[in-house]
Amino acid sequence: MSRLFAFGFGYSAQELASRLTARGWTAAGTARDETKCDALRARGFEAAEFTGDAPHPDVDRLLAGTTHLVHSIPPERHEDGGHGDHVLTHYGDALANLGSLQWIGYLSTVGVYGDQHGEWVSEDTPPKPNSARTEARVLAEQAWLDFGAKTGVPVHIFRLAGIYGPGRSVFDKLAAGTARRINKQGQVFSRIHVDDIATVLEASIASPRAGAIYNVADDEPAAPGDIVAHAARMIGVEPPPEIDFEEANLSPMVRSFYEGSRRIGNARIKSELGVALRYPTFREGLASLKP
């Protein structure tokens, strides 16, 4: 029987798991606390707590029989230059000795490309991390590719654009009154609907290629303020006023996202995996989410 295990059983992994369990797979994974584990169990998944600080005996038990592994826990930047990946640190040996493992998907971020001044990038574009967070991602990506080369288990890197979908879209922010239109000249972001992420992962599972790197983004990068304005028009509300980036009171994390502008090319998921995006632009994606 095929079995999915997700280190970081979050939004994207749950979408994939729902599809796979409908086809007879079993699915298990980790969450950061017992409340989240209980929510996963309520959906019919097995779950164990893993904060990244230390291994947990229940994780070892649930890993048994895993055929496919998806991993989305962010790494931490180590002062000694190490990869900072909690899964490799605590479970690398266990995974190397897991004879059932057939496929690993590491969910990374397009943030590894850094600031490309609005230019298009492909998987062949060298990473140019511009923060400790994205530097750690580049190191973790390489550590997983090295793990695959050493063990013979096919490892795949998926660099995800900004994720949105049910319960996690600009409509939710408009309803909560937290949507903002930050204006930074020339700034564009790429996005991807969670449904299309699952489609890409399923396609890779069906056609594994050891060492493959895939950009997972839709066809049309756009300025973030344009998305907010479009969504507001769709539901007949006034969009929030534009705020100049330099005057916006942004958290360091949010500000860091605006320090890189790039257009993410997605040709490889189409040519190599045969993926046809269900939501090729934010317009189709928002139309499916309109309240």
PDB file of C-alpha atoms in Angstrom:
ATOM      1  CA  MET A   1       0.000   0.000   0.000  1.00  0.00           C
ATOM      2  CA  SER A   2       1.253   3.493  -0.828  1.00  0.00           C
ATOM      3  CA  ARG A   3       1.754   5.738   2.183  1.00  0.00           C
ATOM      4  CA  LEU A   4       2.402   9.486   2.324  1.00  0.00           C
ATOM      5  CA  PHE A   5       4.238  11.044   5.232  1.00  0.00           C
ATOM      6  CA  ALA A   6       4.401  14.825   5.565  1.00  0.00           C
ATOM      7  CA  PHE A   7       6.943  16.582   7.731  1.00  0.00           C
ATOM      8  CA  GLY A   8       4.955  19.769   8.261  1.00  0.00           C
ATOM      9  CA  PHE A   9       1.465  18.479   7.496  1.00  0.00           C
ATOM     10  CA  GLY A  10       0.142  21.885   6.513  1.00  0.00           C
ATOM     11  CA  TYR A  11      -2.008  23.508   3.871  1.00  0.00           C
ATOM     12  CA  SER A  12      -0.350  22.139   0.726  1.00  0.00           C
ATOM     13  CA  ALA A  13       0.418  18.687   2.128  1.00  0.00           C
ATOM     14  CA  GLN A  14      -3.166  18.252   3.285  1.00  0.00           C
ATOM     15  CA  GLU A  15      -4.458  19.029  -0.205  1.00  0.00           C
ATOM     16  CA  LEU A  16      -2.154  16.377  -1.646  1.00  0.00           C
ATOM     17  CA  ALA A  17      -3.039  13.874   1.087  1.00  0.00           C
ATOM     18  CA  SER A  18      -6.766  14.336   0.517  1.00  0.00           C
ATOM     19  CA  ARG A  19      -6.337  13.389  -3.130  1.00  0.00           C
ATOM     20  CA  LEU A  20      -4.133  10.406  -2.405  1.00  0.00           C
ATOM     21  CA  THR A  21      -6.248   8.945   0.392  1.00  0.00           C
ATOM     22  CA  ALA A  22      -9.263   9.135  -1.910  1.00  0.00           C
ATOM     23  CA  ARG A  23      -7.306   6.707  -4.106  1.00  0.00           C
ATOM     24  CA  GLY A  24      -6.619   4.291  -1.271  1.00  0.00           C
ATOM     25  CA  TRP A  25      -3.363   5.652   0.141  1.00  0.00           C
ATOM     26  CA  THR A  26      -2.744   6.150   3.845  1.00  0.00           C
ATOM     27  CA  ALA A  27      -1.341   9.450   5.116  1.00  0.00           C
ATOM     28  CA  ALA A  28       0.425  10.640   8.244  1.00  0.00           C
ATOM     29  CA  GLY A  29       2.576  13.551   9.260  1.00  0.00           C
ATOM     30  CA  THR A  30       3.736  16.027  11.836  1.00  0.00           C
ATOM     31  CA  ALA A  31       2.404  19.251  13.312  1.00  0.00           C
ATOM     32  CA  ARG A  32       3.941  21.643  15.796  1.00  0.00           C
ATOM     33  CA  ASP A  33       1.459  21.058  18.632  1.00  0.00           C
ATOM     34  CA  GLU A  34      -1.212  18.635  19.780  1.00  0.00           C
ATOM     35  CA  THR A  35      -4.075  20.943  18.853  1.00  0.00           C
ATOM     36  CA  LYS A  36      -2.983  20.808  15.210  1.00  0.00           C
ATOM     37  CA  CYS A  37      -2.405  17.066  15.483  1.00  0.00           C
ATOM     38  CA  ASP A  38      -5.965  16.643  16.733  1.00  0.00           C
ATOM     39  CA  ALA A  39      -7.257  18.637  13.760  1.00  0.00           C
ATOM     40  CA  LEU A  40      -5.371  16.329  11.407  1.00  0.00           C
ATOM     41  CA  ARG A  41      -6.744  13.250  13.156  1.00  0.00           C
ATOM     42  CA  ALA A  42     -10.247  14.676  12.812  1.00  0.00           C
ATOM     43  CA  ARG A  43      -9.687  14.635   9.052  1.00  0.00           C
ATOM     44  CA  GLY A  44      -8.736  10.973   9.159  1.00  0.00           C
ATOM     45  CA  PHE A  45      -4.944  11.406   9.053  1.00  0.00           C
ATOM     46  CA  GLU A  46      -2.412  10.047  11.533  1.00  0.00           C
ATOM     47  CA  ALA A  47      -0.346  12.710  13.237  1.00  0.00           C
ATOM     48  CA  ALA A  48       2.497  13.223  15.699  1.00  0.00           C
ATOM     49  CA  GLU A  49       4.002  16.328  17.254  1.00  0.00           C
ATOM     50  CA  PHE A  50       7.390  17.516  15.986  1.00  0.00           C
ATOM     51  CA  THR A  51       8.704  20.963  16.849  1.00  0.00           C
ATOM     52  CA  GLY A  52      12.109  20.438  15.272  1.00  0.00           C
ATOM     53  CA  ASP A  53      13.912  20.581  18.610  1.00  0.00           C
ATOM     54  CA  ALA A  54      14.108  16.835  19.211  1.00  0.00           C
ATOM     55  CA  PRO A  55      12.866  13.581  17.691  1.00  0.00           C
ATOM     56  CA  HIS A  56       9.542  12.152  18.845  1.00  0.00           C
ATOM     57  CA  PRO A  57       8.958   8.398  19.214  1.00  0.00           C
ATOM     58  CA  ASP A  58       5.541   8.596  17.551  1.00  0.00           C
ATOM     59  CA  VAL A  59       7.169   9.968  14.400  1.00  0.00           C
ATOM     60  CA  ASP A  60       9.355   6.875  14.080  1.00  0.00           C
ATOM     61  CA  ARG A  61       6.275   4.698  14.431  1.00  0.00           C
ATOM     62  CA  LEU A  62       4.302   6.596  11.799  1.00  0.00           C
ATOM     63  CA  LEU A  63       7.216   6.637   9.347  1.00  0.00           C
ATOM     64  CA  ALA A  64       7.069   2.842   9.048  1.00  0.00           C
ATOM     65  CA  GLY A  65       5.973   1.805   5.577  1.00  0.00           C
ATOM     66  CA  THR A  66       6.243   5.309   4.105  1.00  0.00           C
ATOM     67  CA  THR A  67       6.603   5.199   0.334  1.00  0.00           C
ATOM     68  CA  HIS A  68       6.393   8.936  -0.400  1.00  0.00           C
ATOM     69  CA  LEU A  69       7.647  11.809   1.731  1.00  0.00           C
ATOM     70  CA  VAL A  70       6.776  15.493   1.440  1.00  0.00           C
ATOM     71  CA  HIS A  71       8.647  18.021   3.582  1.00  0.00           C
ATOM     72  CA  SER A  72       7.836  21.687   4.136  1.00  0.00           C
ATOM     73  CA  ILE A  73       9.357  22.587   7.521  1.00  0.00           C
ATOM     74  CA  PRO A  74      11.532  25.706   7.093  1.00  0.00           C
ATOM     75  CA  PRO A  75      15.204  25.310   7.983  1.00  0.00           C
ATOM     76  CA  GLU A  76      17.097  27.531  10.368  1.00  0.00           C
ATOM     77  CA  ARG A  77      20.328  29.314   9.477  1.00  0.00           C
ATOM     78  CA  HIS A  78      23.183  27.750  11.406  1.00  0.00           C
ATOM     79  CA  GLU A  79      26.036  29.962  12.503  1.00  0.00           C
ATOM     80  CA  ASP A  80      28.472  27.197  11.563  1.00  0.00           C
ATOM     81  CA  GLY A  81      27.205  27.194   7.979  1.00  0.00           C
ATOM     82  CA  GLY A  82      25.260  23.939   8.311  1.00  0.00           C
ATOM     83  CA  HIS A  83      22.030  23.237   6.452  1.00  0.00           C
ATOM     84  CA  GLY A  84      19.780  23.774   9.479  1.00  0.00           C
ATOM     85  CA  ASP A  85      17.198  21.254   8.288  1.00  0.00           C
ATOM     86  CA  HIS A  86      15.436  19.720  11.296  1.00  0.00           C
ATOM     87  CA  VAL A  87      14.261  16.629   9.441  1.00  0.00           C
ATOM     88  CA  LEU A  88      17.701  15.688   8.169  1.00  0.00           C
ATOM     89  CA  THR A  89      19.190  16.424  11.579  1.00  0.00           C
ATOM     90  CA  HIS A  90      16.801  14.228  13.546  1.00  0.00           C
ATOM     91  CA  TYR A  91      15.526  11.711  10.991  1.00  0.00           C
ATOM     92  CA  GLY A  92      18.121  11.560   8.236  1.00  0.00           C
ATOM     93  CA  ASP A  93      19.438   8.178   9.355  1.00  0.00           C
ATOM     94  CA  ALA A  94      15.958   6.749   9.826  1.00  0.00           C
ATOM     95  CA  LEU A  95      14.956   7.852   6.335  1.00  0.00           C
ATOM     96  CA  ALA A  96      18.143   6.484   4.807  1.00  0.00           C
ATOM     97  CA  ASN A  97      17.303   3.110   6.320  1.00  0.00           C
ATOM     98  CA  LEU A  98      13.631   3.199   5.336  1.00  0.00           C
ATOM     99  CA  GLY A  99      13.623   0.612   2.576  1.00  0.00           C
ATOM    100  CA  SER A 100      10.088   1.427   1.431  1.00  0.00           C
ATOM    101  CA  LEU A 101      10.838   5.041   0.430  1.00  0.00           C
ATOM    102  CA  GLN A 102      10.349   5.725  -3.304  1.00  0.00           C
ATOM    103  CA  TRP A 103       9.983   9.517  -3.641  1.00  0.00           C
ATOM    104  CA  ILE A 104      10.817  12.651  -1.670  1.00  0.00           C
ATOM    105  CA  GLY A 105       9.401  16.102  -2.377  1.00  0.00           C
ATOM    106  CA  TYR A 106      11.035  19.074  -0.650  1.00  0.00           C
ATOM    107  CA  LEU A 107       8.776  22.140  -0.701  1.00  0.00           C
ATOM    108  CA  SER A 108      11.036  25.168  -0.984  1.00  0.00           C
ATOM    109  CA  THR A 109      10.344  28.741  -2.077  1.00  0.00           C
ATOM    110  CA  VAL A 110      10.945  30.963  -5.088  1.00  0.00           C
ATOM    111  CA  GLY A 111      12.525  33.310  -2.548  1.00  0.00           C
ATOM    112  CA  VAL A 112      15.824  31.505  -3.205  1.00  0.00           C
ATOM    113  CA  TYR A 113      16.114  33.558  -6.427  1.00  0.00           C
ATOM    114  CA  GLY A 114      16.323  36.790  -4.435  1.00  0.00           C
ATOM    115  CA  ASP A 115      15.867  40.074  -6.263  1.00  0.00           C
ATOM    116  CA  GLN A 116      15.887  39.670 -10.048  1.00  0.00           C
ATOM    117  CA  HIS A 117      14.628  43.222 -10.707  1.00  0.00           C
ATOM    118  CA  GLY A 118      11.375  41.950 -12.183  1.00  0.00           C
ATOM    119  CA  GLU A 119      13.066  39.672 -14.728  1.00  0.00           C
ATOM    120  CA  TRP A 120      11.925  36.149 -15.594  1.00  0.00           C
ATOM    121  CA  VAL A 121      13.739  33.265 -13.906  1.00  0.00           C
ATOM    122  CA  SER A 122      13.793  29.548 -14.624  1.00  0.00           C
ATOM    123  CA  GLU A 123      15.078  26.566 -12.674  1.00  0.00           C
ATOM    124  CA  ASP A 124      18.419  27.131 -14.400  1.00  0.00           C
ATOM    125  CA  THR A 125      18.743  30.616 -12.882  1.00  0.00           C
ATOM    126  CA  PRO A 126      21.343  30.431 -10.079  1.00  0.00           C
ATOM    127  CA  PRO A 127      19.867  31.094  -6.629  1.00  0.00           C
ATOM    128  CA  LYS A 128      20.646  34.534  -5.242  1.00  0.00           C
ATOM    129  CA  PRO A 129      19.351  34.513  -1.658  1.00  0.00           C
ATOM    130  CA  ASN A 130      19.111  37.930  -0.065  1.00  0.00           C
ATOM    131  CA  SER A 131      18.298  37.002   3.535  1.00  0.00           C
ATOM    132  CA  ALA A 132      19.338  34.508   6.192  1.00  0.00           C
ATOM    133  CA  ARG A 133      15.993  32.779   5.665  1.00  0.00           C
ATOM    134  CA  THR A 134      16.511  32.190   1.953  1.00  0.00           C
ATOM    135  CA  GLU A 135      20.192  31.350   2.419  1.00  0.00           C
ATOM    136  CA  ALA A 136      19.060  28.563   4.741  1.00  0.00           C
ATOM    137  CA  ARG A 137      16.642  27.358   2.075  1.00  0.00           C
ATOM    138  CA  VAL A 138      19.391  27.077  -0.532  1.00  0.00           C
ATOM    139  CA  LEU A 139      21.549  25.086   1.875  1.00  0.00           C
ATOM    140  CA  ALA A 140      18.644  22.801   2.780  1.00  0.00           C
ATOM    141  CA  GLU A 141      17.798  22.204  -0.881  1.00  0.00           C
ATOM    142  CA  GLN A 142      21.357  21.099  -1.563  1.00  0.00           C
ATOM    143  CA  ALA A 143      21.449  18.942   1.545  1.00  0.00           C
ATOM    144  CA  TRP A 144      18.365  17.073   0.345  1.00  0.00           C
ATOM    145  CA  LEU A 145      19.769  16.657  -3.155  1.00  0.00           C
ATOM    146  CA  ASP A 146      22.952  15.271  -1.573  1.00  0.00           C
ATOM    147  CA  PHE A 147      20.835  12.927   0.550  1.00  0.00           C
ATOM    148  CA  GLY A 148      19.132  11.616  -2.585  1.00  0.00           C
ATOM    149  CA  ALA A 149      22.418  11.108  -4.392  1.00  0.00           C
ATOM    150  CA  LYS A 150      23.842   9.230  -1.395  1.00  0.00           C
ATOM    151  CA  THR A 151      20.830   7.007  -0.698  1.00  0.00           C
ATOM    152  CA  GLY A 152      19.469   6.508  -4.196  1.00  0.00           C
ATOM    153  CA  VAL A 153      16.025   7.778  -3.177  1.00  0.00           C
ATOM    154  CA  PRO A 154      14.693  10.210  -5.842  1.00  0.00           C
ATOM    155  CA  VAL A 155      14.601  13.697  -4.310  1.00  0.00           C
ATOM    156  CA  HIS A 156      12.699  16.551  -5.983  1.00  0.00           C
ATOM    157  CA  ILE A 157      12.806  20.254  -5.129  1.00  0.00           C
ATOM    158  CA  PHE A 158       9.626  22.284  -5.605  1.00  0.00           C
ATOM    159  CA  ARG A 159      10.117  26.052  -5.433  1.00  0.00           C
ATOM    160  CA  LEU A 160       6.684  27.388  -4.596  1.00  0.00           C
ATOM    161  CA  ALA A 161       5.385  30.855  -5.400  1.00  0.00           C
ATOM    162  CA  GLY A 162       2.944  32.628  -3.062  1.00  0.00           C
ATOM    163  CA  ILE A 163       0.297  30.089  -2.055  1.00  0.00           C
ATOM    164  CA  TYR A 164      -3.406  30.875  -1.991  1.00  0.00           C
ATOM    165  CA  GLY A 165      -6.651  28.919  -1.991  1.00  0.00           C
ATOM    166  CA  PRO A 166      -9.765  28.253   0.108  1.00  0.00           C
ATOM    167  CA  GLY A 167      -9.518  30.014   3.449  1.00  0.00           C
ATOM    168  CA  ARG A 168      -6.263  31.660   2.431  1.00  0.00           C
ATOM    169  CA  SER A 169      -6.956  34.340  -0.164  1.00  0.00           C
ATOM    170  CA  VAL A 170      -7.311  38.076  -0.534  1.00  0.00           C
ATOM    171  CA  PHE A 171     -11.084  37.667  -0.011  1.00  0.00           C
ATOM    172  CA  ASP A 172     -10.408  36.455   3.522  1.00  0.00           C
ATOM    173  CA  LYS A 173      -8.203  39.484   4.143  1.00  0.00           C
ATOM    174  CA  LEU A 174     -10.818  41.852   2.732  1.00  0.00           C
ATOM    175  CA  ALA A 175     -13.450  40.298   4.993  1.00  0.00           C
ATOM    176  CA  ALA A 176     -11.168  40.598   8.016  1.00  0.00           C
ATOM    177  CA  GLY A 177     -10.214  44.170   7.155  1.00  0.00           C
ATOM    178  CA  THR A 178      -6.521  43.278   6.930  1.00  0.00           C
ATOM    179  CA  ALA A 179      -6.034  43.606   3.151  1.00  0.00           C
ATOM    180  CA  ARG A 180      -3.513  46.279   2.191  1.00  0.00           C
ATOM    181  CA  ARG A 181      -2.403  47.751  -1.125  1.00  0.00           C
ATOM    182  CA  ILE A 182       1.316  48.339  -0.782  1.00  0.00           C
ATOM    183  CA  ASN A 183       2.724  50.313  -3.690  1.00  0.00           C
ATOM    184  CA  LYS A 184       6.346  49.625  -4.593  1.00  0.00           C
ATOM    185  CA  GLN A 185       7.345  50.675  -8.085  1.00  0.00           C
ATOM    186  CA  GLY A 186       7.990  47.706 -10.363  1.00  0.00           C
ATOM    187  CA  GLN A 187       7.165  45.106  -7.703  1.00  0.00           C
ATOM    188  CA  VAL A 188       5.633  41.865  -8.961  1.00  0.00           C
ATOM    189  CA  PHE A 189       4.970  38.521  -7.306  1.00  0.00           C
ATOM    190  CA  SER A 190       4.142  35.098  -8.669  1.00  0.00           C
ATOM    191  CA  ARG A 191       1.417  32.970  -7.114  1.00  0.00           C
ATOM    192  CA  ILE A 192       0.068  29.448  -7.199  1.00  0.00           C
ATOM    193  CA  HIS A 193      -3.268  27.955  -6.168  1.00  0.00           C
ATOM    194  CA  VAL A 194      -2.992  25.108  -3.649  1.00  0.00           C
ATOM    195  CA  ASP A 195      -4.964  22.872  -6.010  1.00  0.00           C
ATOM    196  CA  ASP A 196      -2.296  23.312  -8.684  1.00  0.00           C
ATOM    197  CA  ILE A 197       0.464  22.548  -6.178  1.00  0.00           C
ATOM    198  CA  ALA A 198      -1.158  19.184  -5.499  1.00  0.00           C
ATOM    199  CA  THR A 199      -1.449  18.561  -9.246  1.00  0.00           C
ATOM    200  CA  VAL A 200       2.278  19.188  -9.724  1.00  0.00           C
ATOM    201  CA  LEU A 201       3.193  16.900  -6.824  1.00  0.00           C
ATOM    202  CA  GLU A 202       0.952  14.132  -8.114  1.00  0.00           C
ATOM    203  CA  ALA A 203       2.514  14.441 -11.557  1.00  0.00           C
ATOM    204  CA  SER A 204       6.004  14.141 -10.087  1.00  0.00           C
ATOM    205  CA  ILE A 205       4.999  11.115  -8.034  1.00  0.00           C
ATOM    206  CA  ALA A 206       3.778   9.502 -11.238  1.00  0.00           C
ATOM    207  CA  SER A 207       6.995  10.414 -13.110  1.00  0.00           C
ATOM    208  CA  PRO A 208       9.860  10.744 -10.617  1.00  0.00           C
ATOM    209  CA  ARG A 209      13.202  12.169 -11.749  1.00  0.00           C
ATOM    210  CA  ALA A 210      15.951  12.161  -9.173  1.00  0.00           C
ATOM    211  CA  GLY A 211      17.437  15.596  -8.571  1.00  0.00           C
ATOM    212  CA  ALA A 212      14.712  17.491 -10.424  1.00  0.00           C
ATOM    213  CA  ILE A 213      13.956  21.103  -9.504  1.00  0.00           C
ATOM    214  CA  TYR A 214      10.599  22.627 -10.416  1.00  0.00           C
ATOM    215  CA  ASN A 215       9.247  26.154 -10.206  1.00  0.00           C
ATOM    216  CA  VAL A 216       5.611  25.957  -9.137  1.00  0.00           C
ATOM    217  CA  ALA A 217       3.886  29.180 -10.172  1.00  0.00           C
ATOM    218  CA  ASP A 218       1.031  30.300 -12.381  1.00  0.00           C
ATOM    219  CA  ASP A 219       1.385  31.995 -15.753  1.00  0.00           C
ATOM    220  CA  GLU A 220       0.970  35.642 -14.787  1.00  0.00           C
ATOM    221  CA  PRO A 221       3.039  37.450 -12.153  1.00  0.00           C
ATOM    222  CA  ALA A 222       1.324  40.610 -10.960  1.00  0.00           C
ATOM    223  CA  ALA A 223       1.696  43.499  -8.555  1.00  0.00           C
ATOM    224  CA  PRO A 224       0.167  42.613  -5.173  1.00  0.00           C
ATOM    225  CA  GLY A 225      -1.970  45.744  -5.089  1.00  0.00           C
ATOM    226  CA  ASP A 226      -3.548  44.782  -8.410  1.00  0.00           C
ATOM    227  CA  ILE A 227      -4.747  41.499  -6.899  1.00  0.00           C
ATOM    228  CA  VAL A 228      -6.383  43.294  -3.984  1.00  0.00           C
ATOM    229  CA  ALA A 229      -8.089  45.807  -6.273  1.00  0.00           C
ATOM    230  CA  HIS A 230      -9.348  43.067  -8.595  1.00  0.00           C
ATOM    231  CA  ALA A 231     -10.783  41.042  -5.720  1.00  0.00           C
ATOM    232  CA  ALA A 232     -12.481  44.106  -4.248  1.00  0.00           C
ATOM    233  CA  ARG A 233     -14.141  44.877  -7.582  1.00  0.00           C
ATOM    234  CA  MET A 234     -15.360  41.268  -7.823  1.00  0.00           C
ATOM    235  CA  ILE A 235     -17.344  41.585  -4.593  1.00  0.00           C
ATOM    236  CA  GLY A 236     -18.353  45.204  -5.041  1.00  0.00           C
ATOM    237  CA  VAL A 237     -16.382  46.792  -2.235  1.00  0.00           C
ATOM    238  CA  GLU A 238     -14.021  49.731  -2.202  1.00  0.00           C
ATOM    239  CA  PRO A 239     -10.406  48.576  -2.292  1.00  0.00           C
ATOM    240  CA  PRO A 240      -8.189  49.795   0.532  1.00  0.00           C
ATOM    241  CA  PRO A 241      -6.172  52.899  -0.306  1.00  0.00           C
ATOM    242  CA  GLU A 242      -2.682  52.507  -1.706  1.00  0.00           C
ATOM    243  CA  ILE A 243       0.156  52.923   0.770  1.00  0.00           C
ATOM    244  CA  ASP A 244       3.669  53.739  -0.345  1.00  0.00           C
ATOM    245  CA  PHE A 245       6.084  50.967   0.565  1.00  0.00           C
ATOM    246  CA  GLU A 246       8.432  53.309   2.402  1.00  0.00           C
ATOM    247  CA  GLU A 247       5.583  54.578   4.556  1.00  0.00           C
ATOM    248  CA  ALA A 248       3.985  51.200   5.281  1.00  0.00           C
ATOM    249  CA  ASN A 249       4.517  49.855   8.774  1.00  0.00           C
ATOM    250  CA  LEU A 250       5.481  46.320   7.772  1.00  0.00           C
ATOM    251  CA  SER A 251       6.889  43.551   9.917  1.00  0.00           C
ATOM    252  CA  PRO A 252      10.448  42.478   9.075  1.00  0.00           C
ATOM    253  CA  MET A 253       9.106  39.232   7.586  1.00  0.00           C
ATOM    254  CA  VAL A 254       6.591  40.969   5.305  1.00  0.00           C
ATOM    255  CA  ARG A 255       9.136  43.631   4.338  1.00  0.00           C
ATOM    256  CA  SER A 256      11.576  40.909   3.305  1.00  0.00           C
ATOM    257  CA  PHE A 257       9.103  39.626   0.707  1.00  0.00           C
ATOM    258  CA  TYR A 258       9.120  43.031  -0.962  1.00  0.00           C
ATOM    259  CA  GLU A 259      12.908  43.036  -1.220  1.00  0.00           C
ATOM    260  CA  GLY A 260      12.792  40.651  -4.171  1.00  0.00           C
ATOM    261  CA  SER A 261      10.962  41.208  -7.455  1.00  0.00           C
ATOM    262  CA  ARG A 262      10.953  38.435 -10.027  1.00  0.00           C
ATOM    263  CA  ARG A 263       8.764  36.683 -12.566  1.00  0.00           C
ATOM    264  CA  ILE A 264       8.767  32.917 -12.113  1.00  0.00           C
ATOM    265  CA  GLY A 265       8.840  30.822 -15.270  1.00  0.00           C
ATOM    266  CA  ASN A 266       6.856  27.571 -15.073  1.00  0.00           C
ATOM    267  CA  ALA A 267       7.665  25.914 -18.419  1.00  0.00           C
ATOM    268  CA  ARG A 268       9.265  22.838 -16.855  1.00  0.00           C
ATOM    269  CA  ILE A 269       6.184  21.619 -14.968  1.00  0.00           C
ATOM    270  CA  LYS A 270       4.332  21.748 -18.287  1.00  0.00           C
ATOM    271  CA  SER A 271       6.924  20.246 -20.607  1.00  0.00           C
ATOM    272  CA  GLU A 272       8.316  17.620 -18.246  1.00  0.00           C
ATOM    273  CA  LEU A 273       5.361  16.741 -16.021  1.00  0.00           C
ATOM    274  CA  GLY A 274       2.567  17.506 -18.473  1.00  0.00           C
ATOM    275  CA  VAL A 275       0.783  19.775 -15.987  1.00  0.00           C
ATOM    276  CA  ALA A 276      -2.135  21.880 -17.197  1.00  0.00           C
ATOM    277  CA  LEU A 277      -2.829  24.493 -14.541  1.00  0.00           C
ATOM    278  CA  ARG A 278      -6.432  24.637 -13.402  1.00  0.00           C
ATOM    279  CA  TYR A 279      -5.880  28.261 -12.369  1.00  0.00           C
ATOM    280  CA  PRO A 280      -3.354  29.713 -14.856  1.00  0.00           C
ATOM    281  CA  THR A 281      -3.781  33.268 -13.531  1.00  0.00           C
ATOM    282  CA  PHE A 282      -5.081  34.951 -10.398  1.00  0.00           C
ATOM    283  CA  ARG A 283      -8.314  35.754 -12.245  1.00  0.00           C
ATOM    284  CA  GLU A 284      -9.386  32.142 -12.544  1.00  0.00           C
ATOM    285  CA  GLY A 285      -8.173  31.421  -9.052  1.00  0.00           C
ATOM    286  CA  LEU A 286     -10.102  34.273  -7.467  1.00  0.00           C
ATOM    287  CA  ALA A 287     -13.220  33.448  -9.498  1.00  0.00           C
ATOM    288  CA  SER A 288     -13.213  29.994  -7.909  1.00  0.00           C
ATOM    289  CA  LEU A 289     -12.918  31.516  -4.418  1.00  0.00           C
ATOM    290  CA  LYS A 290     -15.398  34.386  -4.719  1.00  0.00           C
ATOM    291  CA  PRO A 291     -17.626  34.371  -1.618  1.00  0.00           C
TER     292      PRO A 291
END
